[in-house]
Amino acid sequence: MGLTDAEVQRANRRDWDAESDEYQAAHGGFLRDAGFIWSPEGLDEAEVRLLGDVAGARVLEVGCGAAQCSRWLRTEGAEVVGVDLSFRQLQHGRRIDEATSIVVPTVCATVTALPFTDASFDLACSAFGALPFVVDIAAALGEVARVLRPGGRFVCSVVHPARRMFPDDPTEQGLTVTRSYFDRTPYVEQDEHGEPSYVEPHHTLGDWVAAIVRAGLVVQALHEPEWPPGLDRVWGGWGPVRGALLPGTAVFSLGKPPTG
Ligand SMILES: C[S@@+](CC[C@H](N)C(=O)[O-])C[C@H]1O[C@@H](n2cnc3c(N)ncnc32)[C@H](O)[C@@H]1O
């Protein structure tokens, strides 16, 4: 099914609006109201500091959901703005803002058309936000690059491309390859009218690097967090059984070259 980004956004906005209450109820405790968790492996920015010192930095969180990461960044002294496609996800953010008194300004928009002027941020970040749901990742990365100042950085976690070879099953059944790594057909759910109601495109590691280069960014590091001993929490297709054997998350640290 060849889908445009507009069709994918329409489907995913509707899906995230519909699923947001359940998502926050299931995962809000693990994410913490003001915590920065990069992935189901529990990779915690408070420990790994992939963004470096953020005090005083202007930071954009892309696909912020209920803005838990942004709230943590605020506690570290950053000036943060969150962007998300789903209004319901942002409403959960407002609820948590009120509960914690740590308020994050947010905007309902898509990563492929960010409502900010060029070079307005020092840093951008995204924990599984937006990018796993975009067809044209070069355009999305180009938008993030546009709003970063020269010398700025973008760190983003996404589903590890190797995952798409396996069914979305955290048990031993999920250890058998069932599709080609090179099959770019997106995962699509359809509603009763045959319209796409949830879409996850697939990009290989090579596709990601090509898109990063096209966006004018450079790869500074690729992190593949390992499943930590003692974590028995299952999140969708992620869990300790497959986590011991397969990568589940790719975290790209990207830089925008300084000018001159
Ligand atoms: C898995 S959540 C990640 C949010 C948060 N970091 C968390 O862990 O809950 C993915 C988020 O990406 C948002 N999203 C999907 N497509 C998007 C797009 N094109 N632009 C902006 N946000 C998008 C969804 O609405 C959702 O809130």
PDB file of C-alpha atoms and ligand atoms in Angstrom:
ATOM      1  CA  MET A   1       0.000   0.000   0.000  1.00  0.00           C
ATOM      2  CA  GLY A   2       1.664   3.258  -1.135  1.00  0.00           C
ATOM      3  CA  LEU A   3       0.565   5.916   1.334  1.00  0.00           C
ATOM      4  CA  THR A   4       1.383   9.618   1.417  1.00  0.00           C
ATOM      5  CA  ASP A   5       2.540  11.361   4.594  1.00  0.00           C
ATOM      6  CA  ALA A   6      -0.796  13.230   4.692  1.00  0.00           C
ATOM      7  CA  GLU A   7      -2.738   9.932   4.705  1.00  0.00           C
ATOM      8  CA  VAL A   8      -0.425   8.459   7.319  1.00  0.00           C
ATOM      9  CA  GLN A   9      -0.761  11.540   9.533  1.00  0.00           C
ATOM     10  CA  ARG A  10      -4.543  11.476   9.284  1.00  0.00           C
ATOM     11  CA  ALA A  11      -4.641   7.822  10.318  1.00  0.00           C
ATOM     12  CA  ASN A  12      -2.104   8.155  13.125  1.00  0.00           C
ATOM     13  CA  ARG A  13      -3.578  11.345  14.573  1.00  0.00           C
ATOM     14  CA  ARG A  14      -6.938   9.590  14.852  1.00  0.00           C
ATOM     15  CA  ASP A  15      -5.318   6.505  16.339  1.00  0.00           C
ATOM     16  CA  TRP A  16      -3.214   8.380  18.921  1.00  0.00           C
ATOM     17  CA  ASP A  17      -6.239  10.489  19.913  1.00  0.00           C
ATOM     18  CA  ALA A  18      -8.264   7.304  20.406  1.00  0.00           C
ATOM     19  CA  GLU A  19      -5.524   5.303  22.170  1.00  0.00           C
ATOM     20  CA  SER A  20      -3.986   8.071  24.267  1.00  0.00           C
ATOM     21  CA  ASP A  21      -5.993   7.469  27.476  1.00  0.00           C
ATOM     22  CA  GLU A  22      -5.106   3.780  27.483  1.00  0.00           C
ATOM     23  CA  TYR A  23      -1.476   4.497  26.526  1.00  0.00           C
ATOM     24  CA  GLN A  24      -0.964   6.961  29.380  1.00  0.00           C
ATOM     25  CA  ALA A  25      -2.682   4.624  31.856  1.00  0.00           C
ATOM     26  CA  ALA A  26      -0.444   1.723  30.781  1.00  0.00           C
ATOM     27  CA  HIS A  27       2.902   3.493  30.397  1.00  0.00           C
ATOM     28  CA  GLY A  28       2.666   6.759  32.351  1.00  0.00           C
ATOM     29  CA  GLY A  29       4.096   5.168  35.510  1.00  0.00           C
ATOM     30  CA  PHE A  30       7.145   3.787  33.675  1.00  0.00           C
ATOM     31  CA  LEU A  31       7.737   7.093  31.872  1.00  0.00           C
ATOM     32  CA  ARG A  32       7.251   9.142  35.073  1.00  0.00           C
ATOM     33  CA  ASP A  33       5.552  12.572  34.935  1.00  0.00           C
ATOM     34  CA  ALA A  34       8.886  14.369  34.737  1.00  0.00           C
ATOM     35  CA  GLY A  35      11.237  11.614  33.546  1.00  0.00           C
ATOM     36  CA  PHE A  36      13.195  11.204  30.313  1.00  0.00           C
ATOM     37  CA  ILE A  37      12.999   7.563  29.240  1.00  0.00           C
ATOM     38  CA  TRP A  38      14.376   6.955  25.755  1.00  0.00           C
ATOM     39  CA  SER A  39      13.024   3.445  25.196  1.00  0.00           C
ATOM     40  CA  PRO A  40      11.328   0.315  26.583  1.00  0.00           C
ATOM     41  CA  GLU A  41      14.810  -0.785  27.762  1.00  0.00           C
ATOM     42  CA  GLY A  42      14.450   2.010  30.333  1.00  0.00           C
ATOM     43  CA  LEU A  43      17.378   4.033  28.959  1.00  0.00           C
ATOM     44  CA  ASP A  44      17.218   7.087  31.213  1.00  0.00           C
ATOM     45  CA  GLU A  45      18.584  10.469  30.131  1.00  0.00           C
ATOM     46  CA  ALA A  46      19.315  11.297  33.773  1.00  0.00           C
ATOM     47  CA  GLU A  47      21.970   8.542  33.622  1.00  0.00           C
ATOM     48  CA  VAL A  48      23.210   8.491  30.025  1.00  0.00           C
ATOM     49  CA  ARG A  49      23.151  12.246  29.268  1.00  0.00           C
ATOM     50  CA  LEU A  50      23.024  11.817  25.489  1.00  0.00           C
ATOM     51  CA  LEU A  51      21.926  15.458  25.212  1.00  0.00           C
ATOM     52  CA  GLY A  52      24.768  16.733  27.387  1.00  0.00           C
ATOM     53  CA  ASP A  53      24.255  19.727  29.653  1.00  0.00           C
ATOM     54  CA  VAL A  54      20.877  21.259  28.770  1.00  0.00           C
ATOM     55  CA  ALA A  55      20.795  24.121  31.287  1.00  0.00           C
ATOM     56  CA  GLY A  56      19.826  27.293  29.447  1.00  0.00           C
ATOM     57  CA  ALA A  57      19.448  25.487  26.101  1.00  0.00           C
ATOM     58  CA  ARG A  58      16.444  26.045  23.810  1.00  0.00           C
ATOM     59  CA  VAL A  59      15.127  22.531  23.204  1.00  0.00           C
ATOM     60  CA  LEU A  60      12.433  21.176  20.878  1.00  0.00           C
ATOM     61  CA  GLU A  61      10.840  17.818  21.706  1.00  0.00           C
ATOM     62  CA  VAL A  62       9.382  16.227  18.591  1.00  0.00           C
ATOM     63  CA  GLY A  63       6.403  13.877  19.045  1.00  0.00           C
ATOM     64  CA  CYS A  64       6.356  14.743  22.740  1.00  0.00           C
ATOM     65  CA  GLY A  65       3.159  12.874  23.689  1.00  0.00           C
ATOM     66  CA  ALA A  66       2.293  13.995  27.238  1.00  0.00           C
ATOM     67  CA  ALA A  67       5.687  15.768  27.365  1.00  0.00           C
ATOM     68  CA  GLN A  68       7.243  13.737  30.169  1.00  0.00           C
ATOM     69  CA  CYS A  69      10.713  14.187  28.623  1.00  0.00           C
ATOM     70  CA  SER A  70      10.200  17.933  28.188  1.00  0.00           C
ATOM     71  CA  ARG A  71       9.149  18.224  31.812  1.00  0.00           C
ATOM     72  CA  TRP A  72      12.395  16.532  32.919  1.00  0.00           C
ATOM     73  CA  LEU A  73      14.343  18.905  30.662  1.00  0.00           C
ATOM     74  CA  ARG A  74      12.630  21.849  32.365  1.00  0.00           C
ATOM     75  CA  THR A  75      13.766  20.555  35.750  1.00  0.00           C
ATOM     76  CA  GLU A  76      17.322  20.605  34.315  1.00  0.00           C
ATOM     77  CA  GLY A  77      16.994  24.278  33.401  1.00  0.00           C
ATOM     78  CA  ALA A  78      16.226  23.979  29.668  1.00  0.00           C
ATOM     79  CA  GLU A  79      13.696  26.142  27.781  1.00  0.00           C
ATOM     80  CA  VAL A  80      11.500  23.548  26.111  1.00  0.00           C
ATOM     81  CA  VAL A  81       8.711  23.392  23.539  1.00  0.00           C
ATOM     82  CA  GLY A  82       6.928  20.145  22.697  1.00  0.00           C
ATOM     83  CA  VAL A  83       5.246  19.307  19.393  1.00  0.00           C
ATOM     84  CA  ASP A  84       2.818  16.477  18.838  1.00  0.00           C
ATOM     85  CA  LEU A  85       0.278  15.475  16.200  1.00  0.00           C
ATOM     86  CA  SER A  86      -2.286  14.223  18.735  1.00  0.00           C
ATOM     87  CA  PHE A  87      -4.408  16.735  20.606  1.00  0.00           C
ATOM     88  CA  ARG A  88      -5.411  14.100  23.168  1.00  0.00           C
ATOM     89  CA  GLN A  89      -1.777  13.320  23.968  1.00  0.00           C
ATOM     90  CA  LEU A  90      -1.202  17.038  24.556  1.00  0.00           C
ATOM     91  CA  GLN A  91      -4.284  17.206  26.794  1.00  0.00           C
ATOM     92  CA  HIS A  92      -2.668  14.537  28.976  1.00  0.00           C
ATOM     93  CA  GLY A  93       0.363  16.796  29.043  1.00  0.00           C
ATOM     94  CA  ARG A  94      -1.791  19.642  30.401  1.00  0.00           C
ATOM     95  CA  ARG A  95      -3.184  17.322  33.069  1.00  0.00           C
ATOM     96  CA  ILE A  96       0.348  16.380  34.194  1.00  0.00           C
ATOM     97  CA  ASP A  97       1.489  20.032  34.011  1.00  0.00           C
ATOM     98  CA  GLU A  98      -1.213  20.879  36.538  1.00  0.00           C
ATOM     99  CA  ALA A  99      -0.413  17.917  38.782  1.00  0.00           C
ATOM    100  CA  THR A 100       3.330  18.621  38.849  1.00  0.00           C
ATOM    101  CA  SER A 101       3.344  22.429  38.449  1.00  0.00           C
ATOM    102  CA  ILE A 102       6.023  21.896  35.777  1.00  0.00           C
ATOM    103  CA  VAL A 103       4.458  23.471  32.722  1.00  0.00           C
ATOM    104  CA  VAL A 104       5.600  22.671  29.175  1.00  0.00           C
ATOM    105  CA  PRO A 105       4.450  24.865  26.278  1.00  0.00           C
ATOM    106  CA  THR A 106       3.248  22.587  23.476  1.00  0.00           C
ATOM    107  CA  VAL A 107       1.998  22.921  19.909  1.00  0.00           C
ATOM    108  CA  CYS A 108      -0.228  20.544  17.957  1.00  0.00           C
ATOM    109  CA  ALA A 109       1.644  20.077  14.669  1.00  0.00           C
ATOM    110  CA  THR A 110       3.436  17.524  12.531  1.00  0.00           C
ATOM    111  CA  VAL A 111       7.190  17.029  12.423  1.00  0.00           C
ATOM    112  CA  THR A 112       7.018  17.431   8.633  1.00  0.00           C
ATOM    113  CA  ALA A 113       5.857  21.091   8.943  1.00  0.00           C
ATOM    114  CA  LEU A 114       7.249  22.552  12.157  1.00  0.00           C
ATOM    115  CA  PRO A 115       5.748  25.965  13.027  1.00  0.00           C
ATOM    116  CA  PHE A 116       9.073  27.572  14.007  1.00  0.00           C
ATOM    117  CA  THR A 117      11.537  29.867  12.274  1.00  0.00           C
ATOM    118  CA  ASP A 118      14.924  28.645  11.106  1.00  0.00           C
ATOM    119  CA  ALA A 119      17.659  28.122  13.697  1.00  0.00           C
ATOM    120  CA  SER A 120      15.386  28.676  16.712  1.00  0.00           C
ATOM    121  CA  PHE A 121      16.664  25.733  18.830  1.00  0.00           C
ATOM    122  CA  ASP A 122      20.021  24.595  20.226  1.00  0.00           C
ATOM    123  CA  LEU A 123      18.857  21.015  20.667  1.00  0.00           C
ATOM    124  CA  ALA A 124      16.054  18.740  19.525  1.00  0.00           C
ATOM    125  CA  CYS A 125      15.080  15.378  20.925  1.00  0.00           C
ATOM    126  CA  SER A 126      12.534  12.670  20.409  1.00  0.00           C
ATOM    127  CA  ALA A 127      11.851   9.476  22.362  1.00  0.00           C
ATOM    128  CA  PHE A 128       9.977   7.282  19.875  1.00  0.00           C
ATOM    129  CA  GLY A 129       8.015  10.395  18.896  1.00  0.00           C
ATOM    130  CA  ALA A 130       6.854  11.160  15.364  1.00  0.00           C
ATOM    131  CA  LEU A 131       9.733   9.679  13.343  1.00  0.00           C
ATOM    132  CA  PRO A 132       8.611   6.013  13.592  1.00  0.00           C
ATOM    133  CA  PHE A 133       5.319   7.190  12.021  1.00  0.00           C
ATOM    134  CA  VAL A 134       6.639   9.146   9.032  1.00  0.00           C
ATOM    135  CA  VAL A 135       6.983   7.932   5.432  1.00  0.00           C
ATOM    136  CA  ASP A 136       9.349  10.662   4.237  1.00  0.00           C
ATOM    137  CA  ILE A 137      11.949  10.606   7.009  1.00  0.00           C
ATOM    138  CA  ALA A 138      14.337  12.775   4.981  1.00  0.00           C
ATOM    139  CA  ALA A 139      11.691  15.545   4.906  1.00  0.00           C
ATOM    140  CA  ALA A 140      11.044  15.165   8.643  1.00  0.00           C
ATOM    141  CA  LEU A 141      14.745  15.224   9.502  1.00  0.00           C
ATOM    142  CA  GLY A 142      15.160  18.191   7.134  1.00  0.00           C
ATOM    143  CA  GLU A 143      12.497  20.093   9.092  1.00  0.00           C
ATOM    144  CA  VAL A 144      14.248  19.367  12.392  1.00  0.00           C
ATOM    145  CA  ALA A 145      17.579  20.416  10.832  1.00  0.00           C
ATOM    146  CA  ARG A 146      15.991  23.652   9.590  1.00  0.00           C
ATOM    147  CA  VAL A 147      14.860  24.740  13.072  1.00  0.00           C
ATOM    148  CA  LEU A 148      18.206  23.823  14.683  1.00  0.00           C
ATOM    149  CA  ARG A 149      20.938  26.433  14.838  1.00  0.00           C
ATOM    150  CA  PRO A 150      24.245  25.580  13.125  1.00  0.00           C
ATOM    151  CA  GLY A 151      26.184  23.385  15.543  1.00  0.00           C
ATOM    152  CA  GLY A 152      22.914  22.201  17.123  1.00  0.00           C
ATOM    153  CA  ARG A 153      22.135  18.540  17.836  1.00  0.00           C
ATOM    154  CA  PHE A 154      19.196  16.179  17.418  1.00  0.00           C
ATOM    155  CA  VAL A 155      18.988  12.938  19.402  1.00  0.00           C
ATOM    156  CA  CYS A 156      16.109  10.589  18.589  1.00  0.00           C
ATOM    157  CA  SER A 157      15.115   7.051  19.473  1.00  0.00           C
ATOM    158  CA  VAL A 158      13.187   4.897  17.008  1.00  0.00           C
ATOM    159  CA  VAL A 159      12.177   1.276  16.605  1.00  0.00           C
ATOM    160  CA  HIS A 160      15.341  -0.599  15.656  1.00  0.00           C
ATOM    161  CA  PRO A 161      15.044  -1.417  11.916  1.00  0.00           C
ATOM    162  CA  ALA A 162      15.999  -5.078  12.584  1.00  0.00           C
ATOM    163  CA  ARG A 163      12.751  -5.455  14.542  1.00  0.00           C
ATOM    164  CA  ARG A 164      10.609  -5.456  11.412  1.00  0.00           C
ATOM    165  CA  MET A 165      11.889  -8.913  10.438  1.00  0.00           C
ATOM    166  CA  PHE A 166      10.058 -10.383  13.440  1.00  0.00           C
ATOM    167  CA  PRO A 167       6.389 -10.463  14.494  1.00  0.00           C
ATOM    168  CA  ASP A 168       5.367  -7.968  17.194  1.00  0.00           C
ATOM    169  CA  ASP A 169       5.429 -10.651  19.881  1.00  0.00           C
ATOM    170  CA  PRO A 170       7.624 -10.381  23.010  1.00  0.00           C
ATOM    171  CA  THR A 171       7.686 -14.172  23.598  1.00  0.00           C
ATOM    172  CA  GLU A 172       9.798 -16.974  22.047  1.00  0.00           C
ATOM    173  CA  GLN A 173       7.275 -17.028  19.159  1.00  0.00           C
ATOM    174  CA  GLY A 174       8.592 -13.613  18.245  1.00  0.00           C
ATOM    175  CA  LEU A 175      12.090 -14.932  17.584  1.00  0.00           C
ATOM    176  CA  THR A 176      11.407 -16.314  14.116  1.00  0.00           C
ATOM    177  CA  VAL A 177      12.034 -14.173  11.058  1.00  0.00           C
ATOM    178  CA  THR A 178       8.741 -13.786   9.192  1.00  0.00           C
ATOM    179  CA  ARG A 179       9.474 -10.986   6.737  1.00  0.00           C
ATOM    180  CA  SER A 180      12.344  -9.556   4.774  1.00  0.00           C
ATOM    181  CA  TYR A 181      14.357  -6.776   6.346  1.00  0.00           C
ATOM    182  CA  PHE A 182      14.327  -5.201   2.870  1.00  0.00           C
ATOM    183  CA  ASP A 183      10.528  -5.177   2.527  1.00  0.00           C
ATOM    184  CA  ARG A 184       9.583  -1.509   2.943  1.00  0.00           C
ATOM    185  CA  THR A 185       5.837  -2.173   2.940  1.00  0.00           C
ATOM    186  CA  PRO A 186       4.438  -0.242   5.928  1.00  0.00           C
ATOM    187  CA  TYR A 187       2.536  -1.986   8.707  1.00  0.00           C
ATOM    188  CA  VAL A 188      -1.063  -0.855   8.176  1.00  0.00           C
ATOM    189  CA  GLU A 189      -4.275  -1.439  10.141  1.00  0.00           C
ATOM    190  CA  GLN A 190      -7.548  -0.613   8.395  1.00  0.00           C
ATOM    191  CA  ASP A 191     -10.930   0.510   9.703  1.00  0.00           C
ATOM    192  CA  GLU A 192     -14.283  -0.979   8.716  1.00  0.00           C
ATOM    193  CA  HIS A 193     -14.308   1.191   5.546  1.00  0.00           C
ATOM    194  CA  GLY A 194     -10.925  -0.076   4.409  1.00  0.00           C
ATOM    195  CA  GLU A 195      -9.270   3.252   5.293  1.00  0.00           C
ATOM    196  CA  PRO A 196      -5.860   3.148   7.019  1.00  0.00           C
ATOM    197  CA  SER A 197      -6.385   3.610  10.759  1.00  0.00           C
ATOM    198  CA  TYR A 198      -2.793   3.079  11.988  1.00  0.00           C
ATOM    199  CA  VAL A 199       0.424   3.079   9.971  1.00  0.00           C
ATOM    200  CA  GLU A 200       4.055   2.353  10.816  1.00  0.00           C
ATOM    201  CA  PRO A 201       6.417   2.739   7.861  1.00  0.00           C
ATOM    202  CA  HIS A 202       9.626   0.692   7.744  1.00  0.00           C
ATOM    203  CA  HIS A 203      13.073   2.073   6.906  1.00  0.00           C
ATOM    204  CA  THR A 204      16.283   0.064   6.922  1.00  0.00           C
ATOM    205  CA  LEU A 205      19.393   1.326   8.691  1.00  0.00           C
ATOM    206  CA  GLY A 206      20.761   2.356   5.292  1.00  0.00           C
ATOM    207  CA  ASP A 207      17.557   4.303   4.591  1.00  0.00           C
ATOM    208  CA  TRP A 208      17.997   6.172   7.889  1.00  0.00           C
ATOM    209  CA  VAL A 209      21.601   7.092   7.112  1.00  0.00           C
ATOM    210  CA  ALA A 210      20.647   8.235   3.586  1.00  0.00           C
ATOM    211  CA  ALA A 211      17.837  10.399   5.023  1.00  0.00           C
ATOM    212  CA  ILE A 212      20.155  11.867   7.687  1.00  0.00           C
ATOM    213  CA  VAL A 213      22.698  12.804   5.013  1.00  0.00           C
ATOM    214  CA  ARG A 214      19.988  14.302   2.749  1.00  0.00           C
ATOM    215  CA  ALA A 215      18.773  16.401   5.672  1.00  0.00           C
ATOM    216  CA  GLY A 216      22.267  17.869   6.032  1.00  0.00           C
ATOM    217  CA  LEU A 217      22.914  16.223   9.404  1.00  0.00           C
ATOM    218  CA  VAL A 218      25.854  14.086  10.469  1.00  0.00           C
ATOM    219  CA  VAL A 219      25.803  10.923  12.562  1.00  0.00           C
ATOM    220  CA  GLN A 220      27.728  11.365  15.803  1.00  0.00           C
ATOM    221  CA  ALA A 221      26.716   8.040  17.341  1.00  0.00           C
ATOM    222  CA  LEU A 222      24.237   5.190  17.023  1.00  0.00           C
ATOM    223  CA  HIS A 223      23.259   3.738  20.398  1.00  0.00           C
ATOM    224  CA  GLU A 224      21.639   0.305  20.661  1.00  0.00           C
ATOM    225  CA  PRO A 225      20.544  -0.018  24.307  1.00  0.00           C
ATOM    226  CA  GLU A 226      20.768  -3.531  25.736  1.00  0.00           C
ATOM    227  CA  TRP A 227      18.010  -5.033  27.819  1.00  0.00           C
ATOM    228  CA  PRO A 228      19.043  -4.456  31.442  1.00  0.00           C
ATOM    229  CA  PRO A 229      19.204  -7.359  33.887  1.00  0.00           C
ATOM    230  CA  GLY A 230      16.173  -7.433  36.187  1.00  0.00           C
ATOM    231  CA  LEU A 231      13.777  -5.512  33.923  1.00  0.00           C
ATOM    232  CA  ASP A 232      10.845  -7.868  33.364  1.00  0.00           C
ATOM    233  CA  ARG A 233       8.407  -5.288  32.013  1.00  0.00           C
ATOM    234  CA  VAL A 234       6.817  -6.049  28.633  1.00  0.00           C
ATOM    235  CA  TRP A 235       5.891  -3.130  26.378  1.00  0.00           C
ATOM    236  CA  GLY A 236       4.237  -4.255  23.154  1.00  0.00           C
ATOM    237  CA  GLY A 237       6.796  -6.377  21.310  1.00  0.00           C
ATOM    238  CA  TRP A 238       9.599  -5.393  23.728  1.00  0.00           C
ATOM    239  CA  GLY A 239      10.426  -7.567  26.713  1.00  0.00           C
ATOM    240  CA  PRO A 240      13.218  -9.502  28.403  1.00  0.00           C
ATOM    241  CA  VAL A 241      12.992 -12.652  26.241  1.00  0.00           C
ATOM    242  CA  ARG A 242      13.730 -10.973  22.946  1.00  0.00           C
ATOM    243  CA  GLY A 243      15.638  -8.146  24.621  1.00  0.00           C
ATOM    244  CA  ALA A 244      18.354 -10.637  25.580  1.00  0.00           C
ATOM    245  CA  LEU A 245      18.905 -11.507  21.900  1.00  0.00           C
ATOM    246  CA  LEU A 246      17.698  -8.715  19.617  1.00  0.00           C
ATOM    247  CA  PRO A 247      18.113  -4.956  19.459  1.00  0.00           C
ATOM    248  CA  GLY A 248      14.806  -3.181  20.068  1.00  0.00           C
ATOM    249  CA  THR A 249      15.764   0.472  19.858  1.00  0.00           C
ATOM    250  CA  ALA A 250      18.093   2.621  17.785  1.00  0.00           C
ATOM    251  CA  VAL A 251      19.077   6.017  19.198  1.00  0.00           C
ATOM    252  CA  PHE A 252      20.665   8.358  16.676  1.00  0.00           C
ATOM    253  CA  SER A 253      22.829  11.246  17.907  1.00  0.00           C
ATOM    254  CA  LEU A 254      22.935  13.722  15.029  1.00  0.00           C
ATOM    255  CA  GLY A 255      24.649  17.045  14.549  1.00  0.00           C
ATOM    256  CA  LYS A 256      24.012  20.050  12.320  1.00  0.00           C
ATOM    257  CA  PRO A 257      27.397  21.218  11.071  1.00  0.00           C
ATOM    258  CA  PRO A 258      28.504  24.685  12.204  1.00  0.00           C
ATOM    259  CA  THR A 259      28.617  27.192   9.345  1.00  0.00           C
ATOM    260  CA  GLY A 260      31.749  28.883   8.087  1.00  0.00           C
TER     261      GLY A 260
HETATM  262  C1  LIG B   1       5.303   6.493  21.313  1.00  0.00           C
HETATM  263  S1  LIG B   1       4.725   8.160  21.510  1.00  0.00           S
HETATM  264  C2  LIG B   1       6.188   8.941  22.091  1.00  0.00           C
HETATM  265  C3  LIG B   1       5.866  10.063  23.042  1.00  0.00           C
HETATM  266  C4  LIG B   1       6.627  10.016  24.367  1.00  0.00           C
HETATM  267  N1  LIG B   1       8.057  10.191  24.194  1.00  0.00           N
HETATM  268  C5  LIG B   1       6.307   8.706  25.054  1.00  0.00           C
HETATM  269  O1  LIG B   1       7.233   7.887  25.228  1.00  0.00           O
HETATM  270  O2  LIG B   1       5.143   8.494  25.394  1.00  0.00           O
HETATM  271  C6  LIG B   1       4.673   8.696  19.821  1.00  0.00           C
HETATM  272  C7  LIG B   1       4.103  10.109  19.657  1.00  0.00           C
HETATM  273  O3  LIG B   1       4.389  10.573  18.322  1.00  0.00           O
HETATM  274  C8  LIG B   1       3.276  11.358  17.908  1.00  0.00           C
HETATM  275  N2  LIG B   1       3.303  11.484  16.443  1.00  0.00           N
HETATM  276  C9  LIG B   1       3.010  10.544  15.510  1.00  0.00           C
HETATM  277  N3  LIG B   1       3.180  11.047  14.279  1.00  0.00           N
HETATM  278  C10 LIG B   1       3.584  12.337  14.430  1.00  0.00           C
HETATM  279  C11 LIG B   1       3.918  13.391  13.520  1.00  0.00           C
HETATM  280  N4  LIG B   1       3.865  13.215  12.204  1.00  0.00           N
HETATM  281  N5  LIG B   1       4.307  14.588  14.027  1.00  0.00           N
HETATM  282  C12 LIG B   1       4.337  14.804  15.381  1.00  0.00           C
HETATM  283  N6  LIG B   1       4.035  13.827  16.286  1.00  0.00           N
HETATM  284  C13 LIG B   1       3.659  12.617  15.817  1.00  0.00           C
HETATM  285  C14 LIG B   1       2.074  10.607  18.462  1.00  0.00           C
HETATM  286  O4  LIG B   1       0.922  11.420  18.504  1.00  0.00           O
HETATM  287  C15 LIG B   1       2.577  10.171  19.825  1.00  0.00           C
HETATM  288  O5  LIG B   1       2.236  11.091  20.836  1.00  0.00           O
END
